[in-house]
mmCIF file of C-alpha atoms and ligand atoms in Angstrom:
data_model
loop_
_atom_site.group_PDB
_atom_site.id
_atom_site.type_symbol
_atom_site.label_atom_id
_atom_site.label_comp_id
_atom_site.label_asym_id
_atom_site.label_seq_id
_atom_site.Cartn_x
_atom_site.Cartn_y
_atom_site.Cartn_z
ATOM 1 C CA MET A 1 -76.615 11.642 -25.253
ATOM 2 C CA ILE A 2 -76.918 13.615 -27.988
ATOM 3 C CA ILE A 3 -74.547 13.468 -31.140
ATOM 4 C CA VAL A 4 -74.319 16.437 -33.137
ATOM 5 C CA LEU A 5 -73.373 15.087 -36.165
ATOM 6 C CA LYS A 6 -71.114 17.331 -38.696
ATOM 7 C CA PRO A 7 -72.347 19.734 -41.326
ATOM 8 C CA ASP A 8 -70.411 16.893 -43.950
ATOM 9 C CA CYS A 9 -71.086 14.067 -42.266
ATOM 10 C CA THR A 10 -71.544 11.577 -45.219
ATOM 11 C CA GLU A 11 -74.002 9.002 -45.234
ATOM 12 C CA SER A 12 -71.021 6.311 -45.187
ATOM 13 C CA GLN A 13 -70.026 7.935 -41.780
ATOM 14 C CA LEU A 14 -73.418 7.974 -40.616
ATOM 15 C CA GLU A 15 -73.757 4.069 -41.197
ATOM 16 C CA HIS A 16 -70.115 3.744 -39.389
ATOM 17 C CA ILE A 17 -71.635 5.540 -36.524
ATOM 18 C CA PHE A 18 -74.713 3.583 -36.283
ATOM 19 C CA GLU A 19 -72.812 0.370 -36.347
ATOM 20 C CA LYS A 20 -70.473 1.668 -33.303
ATOM 21 C CA ILE A 21 -73.347 3.049 -31.180
ATOM 22 C CA GLU A 22 -74.871 -0.709 -31.469
ATOM 23 C CA GLU A 23 -71.184 -2.252 -30.731
ATOM 24 C CA MET A 24 -71.182 -0.742 -27.922
ATOM 25 C CA GLY A 25 -74.726 -1.866 -27.137
ATOM 26 C CA PHE A 26 -76.821 1.110 -26.893
ATOM 27 C CA ARG A 27 -79.682 2.192 -29.279
ATOM 28 C CA TYR A 28 -80.417 5.277 -31.755
ATOM 29 C CA GLU A 29 -82.458 7.490 -33.121
ATOM 30 C CA LEU A 30 -81.601 10.120 -35.607
ATOM 31 C CA SER A 31 -83.399 13.416 -36.094
ATOM 32 C CA ARG A 32 -82.224 15.015 -39.547
ATOM 33 C CA GLY A 33 -82.035 18.725 -39.921
ATOM 34 C CA VAL A 34 -81.788 20.907 -42.677
ATOM 35 C CA LYS A 35 -78.347 21.879 -41.806
ATOM 36 C CA ARG A 36 -77.230 19.419 -39.507
ATOM 37 C CA SER A 37 -78.727 16.439 -38.147
ATOM 38 C CA LEU A 38 -78.757 14.511 -34.317
ATOM 39 C CA VAL A 39 -78.378 11.181 -33.345
ATOM 40 C CA GLY A 40 -80.227 10.533 -29.657
ATOM 41 C CA VAL A 41 -77.745 7.546 -27.985
ATOM 42 C CA ILE A 42 -79.842 5.702 -25.673
ATOM 43 C CA GLY A 43 -78.850 3.643 -22.782
ATOM 44 C CA GLU A 44 -77.313 2.987 -19.309
ATOM 45 C CA GLU A 45 -76.418 6.322 -18.082
ATOM 46 C CA ASP A 46 -72.886 5.611 -16.495
ATOM 47 C CA GLN A 47 -71.782 3.860 -19.887
ATOM 48 C CA LEU A 48 -72.904 6.445 -22.133
ATOM 49 C CA ARG A 49 -70.546 9.068 -20.056
ATOM 50 C CA ASN A 50 -67.879 6.901 -20.706
ATOM 51 C CA ALA A 51 -68.204 5.857 -24.498
ATOM 52 C CA PRO A 52 -65.452 7.375 -26.636
ATOM 53 C CA LEU A 53 -68.597 8.766 -29.022
ATOM 54 C CA ARG A 54 -66.577 11.831 -29.965
ATOM 55 C CA ALA A 55 -63.948 9.919 -31.365
ATOM 56 C CA ILE A 56 -66.032 8.430 -34.120
ATOM 57 C CA PRO A 57 -65.572 9.785 -37.231
ATOM 58 C CA GLY A 58 -68.366 12.572 -38.317
ATOM 59 C CA VAL A 59 -69.558 13.386 -35.051
ATOM 60 C CA GLU A 60 -69.183 17.454 -33.702
ATOM 61 C CA ASP A 61 -70.041 17.108 -30.488
ATOM 62 C CA VAL A 62 -71.672 15.237 -27.725
ATOM 63 C CA VAL A 63 -73.636 16.617 -25.364
ATOM 64 C CA ALA A 64 -75.263 15.163 -22.081
ATOM 65 C CA VAL A 65 -78.741 15.160 -21.525
ATOM 66 C CA LEU A 66 -78.635 13.769 -18.510
ATOM 67 C CA LYS A 67 -77.738 15.545 -15.652
ATOM 68 C CA PRO A 68 -74.239 14.294 -13.310
ATOM 69 C CA PHE A 69 -75.745 15.036 -10.277
ATOM 70 C CA LYS A 70 -78.328 12.472 -9.587
ATOM 71 C CA LEU A 71 -79.534 12.139 -5.936
ATOM 72 C CA ALA A 72 -79.205 16.401 -6.043
ATOM 73 C CA SER A 73 -81.747 16.165 -9.051
ATOM 74 C CA ARG A 74 -85.484 16.891 -9.311
ATOM 75 C CA GLU A 75 -85.483 14.287 -11.706
ATOM 76 C CA PHE A 76 -84.332 11.885 -8.548
ATOM 77 C CA GLN A 77 -87.351 13.967 -5.800
ATOM 78 C CA GLU A 78 -89.488 15.919 -7.092
ATOM 79 C CA HIS A 79 -90.734 17.663 -4.114
ATOM 80 C CA ASP A 80 -88.633 20.118 -2.097
ATOM 81 C CA SER A 81 -86.404 18.692 0.886
ATOM 82 C CA SER A 82 -87.153 19.709 4.325
ATOM 83 C CA PHE A 83 -85.571 18.893 7.376
ATOM 84 C CA ASP A 84 -84.829 19.308 11.407
ATOM 85 C CA LEU A 85 -82.369 21.565 12.188
ATOM 86 C CA GLY A 86 -82.763 21.129 15.967
ATOM 87 C CA HIS A 87 -84.898 22.878 18.562
ATOM 88 C CA GLY A 88 -87.717 22.488 16.461
ATOM 89 C CA VAL A 89 -86.399 24.654 13.828
ATOM 90 C CA ARG A 90 -87.069 23.391 10.014
ATOM 91 C CA VAL A 91 -85.574 24.334 6.510
ATOM 92 C CA GLY A 92 -87.217 23.976 3.521
ATOM 93 C CA ASP A 93 -91.045 23.427 2.166
ATOM 94 C CA GLY A 94 -92.112 27.159 3.517
ATOM 95 C CA ASP A 95 -89.609 27.518 6.141
ATOM 96 C CA LEU A 96 -86.922 30.080 6.173
ATOM 97 C CA MET A 97 -83.802 29.002 7.782
ATOM 98 C CA MET A 98 -82.340 32.531 9.389
ATOM 99 C CA ILE A 99 -78.937 32.241 10.114
ATOM 100 C CA ALA A 100 -77.050 34.663 12.292
ATOM 101 C CA GLY A 101 -74.111 35.938 14.628
ATOM 102 C CA PRO A 102 -70.605 36.942 14.614
ATOM 103 C CA CYS A 103 -67.931 35.345 11.705
ATOM 104 C CA ALA A 104 -66.349 34.145 14.780
ATOM 105 C CA ILE A 105 -66.581 32.980 18.120
ATOM 106 C CA GLU A 106 -64.788 35.686 20.358
ATOM 107 C CA GLY A 107 -65.471 34.946 23.733
ATOM 108 C CA GLU A 108 -68.624 33.784 25.810
ATOM 109 C CA ASP A 109 -69.977 37.165 26.504
ATOM 110 C CA VAL A 110 -69.807 38.927 23.334
ATOM 111 C CA LEU A 111 -71.295 35.584 21.718
ATOM 112 C CA MET A 112 -74.260 35.842 24.328
ATOM 113 C CA GLU A 113 -74.990 38.936 23.912
ATOM 114 C CA ILE A 114 -75.074 39.223 20.346
ATOM 115 C CA ALA A 115 -76.925 35.801 20.318
ATOM 116 C CA ARG A 116 -79.535 36.921 22.565
ATOM 117 C CA SER A 117 -80.204 39.822 20.187
ATOM 118 C CA ILE A 118 -80.325 38.240 17.298
ATOM 119 C CA LYS A 119 -82.990 35.778 18.738
ATOM 120 C CA ASN A 120 -85.256 38.352 20.267
ATOM 121 C CA ALA A 121 -85.097 39.652 16.414
ATOM 122 C CA GLY A 122 -86.075 36.280 15.108
ATOM 123 C CA ALA A 123 -83.233 34.539 13.600
ATOM 124 C CA ASN A 124 -83.232 30.610 14.216
ATOM 125 C CA VAL A 125 -79.984 29.614 14.131
ATOM 126 C CA LEU A 126 -76.807 31.012 15.590
ATOM 127 C CA ARG A 127 -73.613 30.911 13.694
ATOM 128 C CA GLY A 128 -70.558 31.396 14.961
ATOM 129 C CA GLY A 129 -66.498 30.238 13.634
ATOM 130 C CA ALA A 130 -64.221 28.413 15.646
ATOM 131 C CA PHE A 131 -62.160 27.351 12.863
ATOM 132 C CA LYS A 132 -61.813 30.254 10.210
ATOM 133 C CA PRO A 133 -60.538 30.073 6.921
ATOM 134 C CA ARG A 134 -58.870 32.992 6.923
ATOM 135 C CA THR A 135 -56.266 34.372 3.617
ATOM 136 C CA SER A 136 -53.483 35.507 5.906
ATOM 137 C CA PRO A 137 -52.002 32.954 8.178
ATOM 138 C CA TYR A 138 -51.404 35.877 10.316
ATOM 139 C CA SER A 139 -54.647 36.798 10.763
ATOM 140 C CA PHE A 140 -56.684 35.404 13.456
ATOM 141 C CA GLN A 141 -57.644 31.877 13.004
ATOM 142 C CA GLY A 142 -60.488 30.974 15.423
ATOM 143 C CA MET A 143 -60.643 30.082 19.247
ATOM 144 C CA GLY A 144 -60.750 26.022 18.362
ATOM 145 C CA GLU A 145 -62.540 23.678 20.610
ATOM 146 C CA GLU A 146 -62.530 26.561 23.338
ATOM 147 C CA GLY A 147 -64.430 28.364 20.604
ATOM 148 C CA LEU A 148 -66.647 25.371 20.462
ATOM 149 C CA LYS A 149 -67.900 24.806 23.885
ATOM 150 C CA ILE A 150 -68.985 28.326 24.151
ATOM 151 C CA LEU A 151 -71.463 27.962 20.951
ATOM 152 C CA ARG A 152 -72.533 24.712 22.647
ATOM 153 C CA LYS A 153 -73.064 26.680 25.749
ATOM 154 C CA VAL A 154 -74.800 29.930 24.209
ATOM 155 C CA GLY A 155 -77.258 27.818 21.854
ATOM 156 C CA ASP A 156 -78.075 25.049 24.807
ATOM 157 C CA GLU A 157 -78.960 28.440 27.058
ATOM 158 C CA LEU A 158 -80.846 30.164 24.232
ATOM 159 C CA GLY A 159 -82.411 27.132 22.859
ATOM 160 C CA MET A 160 -81.085 27.635 19.145
ATOM 161 C CA PRO A 161 -79.148 25.435 17.042
ATOM 162 C CA VAL A 162 -76.073 26.072 16.305
ATOM 163 C CA VAL A 163 -73.884 26.212 12.697
ATOM 164 C CA THR A 164 -69.924 26.121 12.603
ATOM 165 C CA GLU A 165 -67.533 25.746 9.632
ATOM 166 C CA VAL A 166 -65.253 22.292 9.299
ATOM 167 C CA MET A 167 -62.703 22.820 7.363
ATOM 168 C CA ASP A 168 -60.570 19.513 7.301
ATOM 169 C CA PRO A 169 -61.834 16.216 7.191
ATOM 170 C CA ARG A 170 -59.637 15.474 10.725
ATOM 171 C CA GLN A 171 -61.788 17.924 12.911
ATOM 172 C CA VAL A 172 -65.170 16.857 11.756
ATOM 173 C CA GLU A 173 -65.186 13.889 14.758
ATOM 174 C CA LEU A 174 -64.495 16.809 17.066
ATOM 175 C CA ILE A 175 -67.070 19.345 15.715
ATOM 176 C CA ASP A 176 -69.902 16.835 15.595
ATOM 177 C CA ARG A 177 -69.840 16.779 19.392
ATOM 178 C CA TYR A 178 -70.778 20.356 19.585
ATOM 179 C CA THR A 179 -72.877 21.689 16.628
ATOM 180 C CA ASP A 180 -75.866 20.780 14.988
ATOM 181 C CA ILE A 181 -74.833 21.917 11.429
ATOM 182 C CA PHE A 182 -71.951 21.440 9.967
ATOM 183 C CA GLN A 183 -70.836 24.475 7.344
ATOM 184 C CA ILE A 184 -68.422 23.856 4.780
ATOM 185 C CA GLY A 185 -67.146 27.002 3.659
ATOM 186 C CA ALA A 186 -66.607 28.526 -0.071
ATOM 187 C CA ARG A 187 -63.114 27.479 0.196
ATOM 188 C CA ASN A 188 -63.466 24.010 0.834
ATOM 189 C CA MET A 189 -66.391 23.482 -1.586
ATOM 190 C CA GLN A 190 -64.526 21.182 -3.892
ATOM 191 C CA ASN A 191 -62.504 19.611 -0.571
ATOM 192 C CA PHE A 192 -63.913 16.143 -1.451
ATOM 193 C CA ASN A 193 -62.218 13.991 1.427
ATOM 194 C CA LEU A 194 -64.196 16.324 3.500
ATOM 195 C CA LEU A 195 -67.246 16.255 1.849
ATOM 196 C CA ASN A 196 -67.101 12.440 1.766
ATOM 197 C CA GLU A 197 -66.165 12.885 5.549
ATOM 198 C CA VAL A 198 -69.755 15.014 6.720
ATOM 199 C CA GLY A 199 -71.606 12.968 4.446
ATOM 200 C CA GLN A 200 -70.984 10.168 6.844
ATOM 201 C CA THR A 201 -72.743 11.939 9.586
ATOM 202 C CA ASN A 202 -75.986 12.746 10.260
ATOM 203 C CA ARG A 203 -75.856 16.509 10.906
ATOM 204 C CA PRO A 204 -77.402 18.754 7.986
ATOM 205 C CA VAL A 205 -74.507 20.164 6.092
ATOM 206 C CA LEU A 206 -74.369 24.016 4.945
ATOM 207 C CA LEU A 207 -72.988 23.830 1.866
ATOM 208 C CA LYS A 208 -71.411 27.311 0.324
ATOM 209 C CA ARG A 209 -70.815 27.708 -2.809
ATOM 210 C CA GLY A 210 -67.200 28.416 -3.892
ATOM 211 C CA MET A 211 -65.924 31.346 -4.930
ATOM 212 C CA SER A 212 -65.609 30.398 -8.676
ATOM 213 C CA ALA A 213 -67.634 27.222 -8.522
ATOM 214 C CA THR A 214 -70.801 26.873 -11.361
ATOM 215 C CA VAL A 215 -73.792 26.172 -10.759
ATOM 216 C CA GLN A 216 -73.289 22.155 -11.467
ATOM 217 C CA ASP A 217 -69.953 22.011 -9.555
ATOM 218 C CA LEU A 218 -71.950 23.015 -6.279
ATOM 219 C CA LEU A 219 -74.485 20.469 -6.982
ATOM 220 C CA MET A 220 -71.586 17.752 -7.934
ATOM 221 C CA SER A 221 -70.294 18.408 -4.407
ATOM 222 C CA ALA A 222 -73.928 18.255 -2.947
ATOM 223 C CA GLU A 223 -73.898 14.995 -4.506
ATOM 224 C CA TYR A 224 -70.602 13.776 -2.970
ATOM 225 C CA ILE A 225 -72.508 14.243 0.762
ATOM 226 C CA LEU A 226 -75.566 12.693 -0.680
ATOM 227 C CA SER A 227 -74.271 9.353 -1.990
ATOM 228 C CA ASN A 228 -72.228 8.681 1.299
ATOM 229 C CA GLY A 229 -75.872 8.708 3.063
ATOM 230 C CA ASN A 230 -76.532 12.029 4.179
ATOM 231 C CA LYS A 231 -79.700 13.566 2.667
ATOM 232 C CA GLN A 232 -79.626 16.989 4.538
ATOM 233 C CA VAL A 233 -78.034 19.398 2.459
ATOM 234 C CA ILE A 234 -78.569 22.991 2.420
ATOM 235 C CA LEU A 235 -76.741 24.780 -0.483
ATOM 236 C CA CYS A 236 -75.869 28.652 0.231
ATOM 237 C CA GLU A 237 -75.118 31.144 -1.953
ATOM 238 C CA ARG A 238 -72.584 33.689 -1.057
ATOM 239 C CA GLY A 239 -71.089 35.512 -4.023
ATOM 240 C CA ILE A 240 -68.576 34.830 -6.693
ATOM 241 C CA ARG A 241 -65.458 36.479 -7.571
ATOM 242 C CA SER A 242 -66.239 39.132 -10.364
ATOM 243 C CA PHE A 243 -64.214 42.124 -11.588
ATOM 244 C CA ASP A 244 -65.620 44.780 -9.907
ATOM 245 C CA SER A 245 -63.996 45.635 -6.618
ATOM 246 C CA SER A 246 -66.821 48.067 -5.094
ATOM 247 C CA THR A 247 -68.499 44.596 -3.569
ATOM 248 C CA ARG A 248 -66.802 41.718 -2.015
ATOM 249 C CA ASN A 249 -68.316 39.356 -4.444
ATOM 250 C CA LEU A 250 -71.157 39.436 -7.181
ATOM 251 C CA LEU A 251 -74.507 38.593 -5.750
ATOM 252 C CA ASP A 252 -75.508 35.424 -7.989
ATOM 253 C CA LEU A 253 -79.400 35.637 -7.201
ATOM 254 C CA ALA A 254 -80.605 33.858 -10.306
ATOM 255 C CA MET A 255 -78.766 31.005 -9.245
ATOM 256 C CA VAL A 256 -81.597 30.795 -6.314
ATOM 257 C CA PRO A 257 -84.262 30.112 -8.967
ATOM 258 C CA ASN A 258 -81.869 28.307 -11.378
ATOM 259 C CA VAL A 259 -80.840 25.565 -8.757
ATOM 260 C CA LYS A 260 -84.095 25.215 -7.401
ATOM 261 C CA SER A 261 -85.163 24.155 -10.857
ATOM 262 C CA LEU A 262 -82.540 21.709 -11.239
ATOM 263 C CA SER A 263 -82.652 20.456 -7.475
ATOM 264 C CA HIS A 264 -85.127 19.737 -4.537
ATOM 265 C CA LEU A 265 -82.465 20.985 -1.848
ATOM 266 C CA PRO A 266 -82.958 23.817 0.218
ATOM 267 C CA VAL A 267 -80.827 27.074 -1.033
ATOM 268 C CA ILE A 268 -80.504 29.780 1.326
ATOM 269 C CA VAL A 269 -78.499 33.703 0.731
ATOM 270 C CA ASP A 270 -75.736 35.046 2.253
ATOM 271 C CA PRO A 271 -75.608 38.694 1.556
ATOM 272 C CA SER A 272 -72.570 39.086 4.361
ATOM 273 C CA HIS A 273 -70.049 37.616 2.580
ATOM 274 C CA ALA A 274 -71.364 38.332 -1.287
ATOM 275 C CA THR A 275 -71.616 41.816 -0.891
ATOM 276 C CA GLY A 276 -69.012 42.831 2.207
ATOM 277 C CA ARG A 277 -71.321 45.522 2.730
ATOM 278 C CA PRO A 278 -73.510 46.880 5.439
ATOM 279 C CA ASP A 279 -75.481 49.274 3.029
ATOM 280 C CA LEU A 280 -76.311 46.422 1.067
ATOM 281 C CA ILE A 281 -77.171 43.254 3.057
ATOM 282 C CA PRO A 282 -80.618 44.562 4.071
ATOM 283 C CA SER A 283 -81.991 44.888 0.220
ATOM 284 C CA MET A 284 -80.331 42.059 -0.572
ATOM 285 C CA ALA A 285 -81.393 39.266 1.976
ATOM 286 C CA LEU A 286 -85.015 40.664 0.863
ATOM 287 C CA ALA A 287 -84.247 40.261 -2.645
ATOM 288 C CA GLY A 288 -83.120 36.792 -1.477
ATOM 289 C CA ILE A 289 -86.034 35.717 -0.351
ATOM 290 C CA ALA A 290 -88.115 37.258 -3.483
ATOM 291 C CA ALA A 291 -85.724 34.558 -5.611
ATOM 292 C CA GLY A 292 -87.135 32.094 -3.788
ATOM 293 C CA ALA A 293 -84.556 31.185 -1.005
ATOM 294 C CA ASP A 294 -85.266 28.637 2.141
ATOM 295 C CA GLY A 295 -83.179 31.045 4.321
ATOM 296 C CA ILE A 296 -81.049 33.892 4.688
ATOM 297 C CA HIS A 297 -77.475 34.041 6.035
ATOM 298 C CA ILE A 298 -75.994 37.447 8.085
ATOM 299 C CA GLU A 299 -73.180 38.284 10.201
ATOM 300 C CA VAL A 300 -74.154 40.375 13.356
ATOM 301 C CA HIS A 301 -71.703 42.071 15.841
ATOM 302 C CA ASN A 302 -72.367 44.480 18.604
ATOM 303 C CA CYS A 303 -69.448 46.024 18.067
ATOM 304 C CA PRO A 304 -68.376 45.494 14.491
ATOM 305 C CA GLU A 305 -64.857 47.754 14.800
ATOM 306 C CA LYS A 306 -63.414 45.290 17.685
ATOM 307 C CA ALA A 307 -64.734 42.087 15.533
ATOM 308 C CA LEU A 308 -62.256 39.685 14.774
ATOM 309 C CA SER A 309 -62.688 38.754 11.776
ATOM 310 C CA ASP A 310 -65.325 40.416 8.741
ATOM 311 C CA GLY A 311 -66.365 43.240 10.963
ATOM 312 C CA GLN A 312 -66.590 45.512 8.187
ATOM 313 C CA GLN A 313 -69.608 43.750 7.256
ATOM 314 C CA ALA A 314 -71.269 42.592 10.199
ATOM 315 C CA LEU A 315 -74.866 44.440 10.681
ATOM 316 C CA LEU A 316 -75.580 45.740 14.380
ATOM 317 C CA PRO A 317 -78.421 43.871 16.246
ATOM 318 C CA ASP A 318 -80.871 47.009 15.599
ATOM 319 C CA GLN A 319 -80.319 46.505 11.760
ATOM 320 C CA TYR A 320 -80.400 42.950 12.112
ATOM 321 C CA ALA A 321 -83.530 43.027 13.884
ATOM 322 C CA ASP A 322 -85.001 45.505 11.217
ATOM 323 C CA VAL A 323 -84.169 43.072 8.196
ATOM 324 C CA VAL A 324 -86.170 40.383 9.959
ATOM 325 C CA ASN A 325 -88.677 42.688 10.421
ATOM 326 C CA GLN A 326 -89.374 43.123 6.693
ATOM 327 C CA ILE A 327 -88.537 39.720 5.849
ATOM 328 C CA ARG A 328 -91.385 38.530 8.254
ATOM 329 C CA GLU A 329 -93.607 40.747 5.902
ATOM 330 C CA LEU A 330 -92.631 39.798 2.919
ATOM 331 C CA ALA A 331 -92.475 36.104 3.683
ATOM 332 C CA PRO A 332 -96.157 35.099 3.175
ATOM 333 C CA LEU A 333 -96.117 36.473 -0.221
ATOM 334 C CA PHE A 334 -93.555 33.656 -1.202
ATOM 335 C CA GLY A 335 -96.017 30.918 1.114
ATOM 336 C CA LYS A 336 -92.856 31.137 3.423
ATOM 337 C CA ARG A 337 -92.224 31.775 7.576
ATOM 338 C CA ILE A 338 -89.820 32.194 9.914
ATOM 339 C CA PRO A 339 -89.916 28.996 12.680
ATOM 340 C CA GLN A 340 -88.987 30.282 15.716
ATOM 341 C CA PRO A 341 -87.118 27.873 18.182
ATOM 342 C CA GLN A 342 -88.729 25.576 20.763
HETATM 343 C C1 PEP B 401 -68.316 32.398 7.135
HETATM 344 O O1 PEP B 401 -69.229 31.657 6.956
HETATM 345 O O2 PEP B 401 -67.592 33.479 7.859
HETATM 346 C C2 PEP B 401 -67.015 32.227 5.612
HETATM 347 C C3 PEP B 401 -65.886 32.145 5.764
HETATM 348 O O3 PEP B 401 -68.038 32.487 4.467
HETATM 349 P P1 PEP B 401 -67.398 31.465 3.303
HETATM 350 O O4 PEP B 401 -66.805 30.416 3.459
HETATM 351 O O5 PEP B 401 -68.705 31.864 2.342
HETATM 352 O O6 PEP B 401 -66.580 32.847 2.878
HETATM 353 MN MN1 MN B 402 -67.538 35.927 7.763
#
């Protein structure tokens, strides 16, 4: 912690500050500046965070130097995390997680057709929502367990790991029976009970950034999962709300190198939900790789006009194949490769 002193802090106030710090059992170091002085307070991090330092006369501000997230931080683990997603596919440390599939599972034939095409194109994780977080209660809510069965079947038949969204702690046990990876969507990034629950499983968790979540909020949510013992968290940038309605959200690409400097966890980019526009998705996917992402998440549908959810932003299988080909060329420049399911 660093105490910023008020410009008019008197010597006797400073003495009092020192006394208080010592009384609380901490040590201090004074740094005198021309306009303003700082006092570095040294002690056990958690105690420091809760100490009422700001209440001492002469103190203007108290700034935390240590990050509130620990297990997710680079200080805690210097090297990049990487983990197995199933079927020999890994993410992190050079391996790109290429998630593709429809927004929602709509039926076995449709999913099978889409899944075959994205697998041929080079995707290595199949997505599809069975429980959909829709803005309107009247929109299609997903096929539920029926959908999970279809997703599992198609994944097994094609030998691909699958990812699907969990919205509620009560769904964790059910979804755990069918999926390889849990997805926590933007709307649930701070559903702390849900984070605790998936933290107690040993499946990888794809944690999407909330629409108005800061980078620190996202890392704190990851910390919930990690602190429950599950070390396999993948972070996903999917755009944040902005004033500009020309795109669905605002893709914060700087978040990728920003988070990667703070954390060892893999970070992927979802240009589908970030832009909501098929014409922008390919270039933003490439930009994501150039920004250092460990994977790309794209919604694909074989007939977007018939899609039951997010059809307007779905790429056609051929368009997806073009993007993957471009990523395949770009990836080696950034020390990355696309692992294929075994
Ligand atoms: C999704 O992946 O279909 C989804 C609902 O994403 P988000 O939570 O990022 O909106
Ligand atoms: Mn979607």
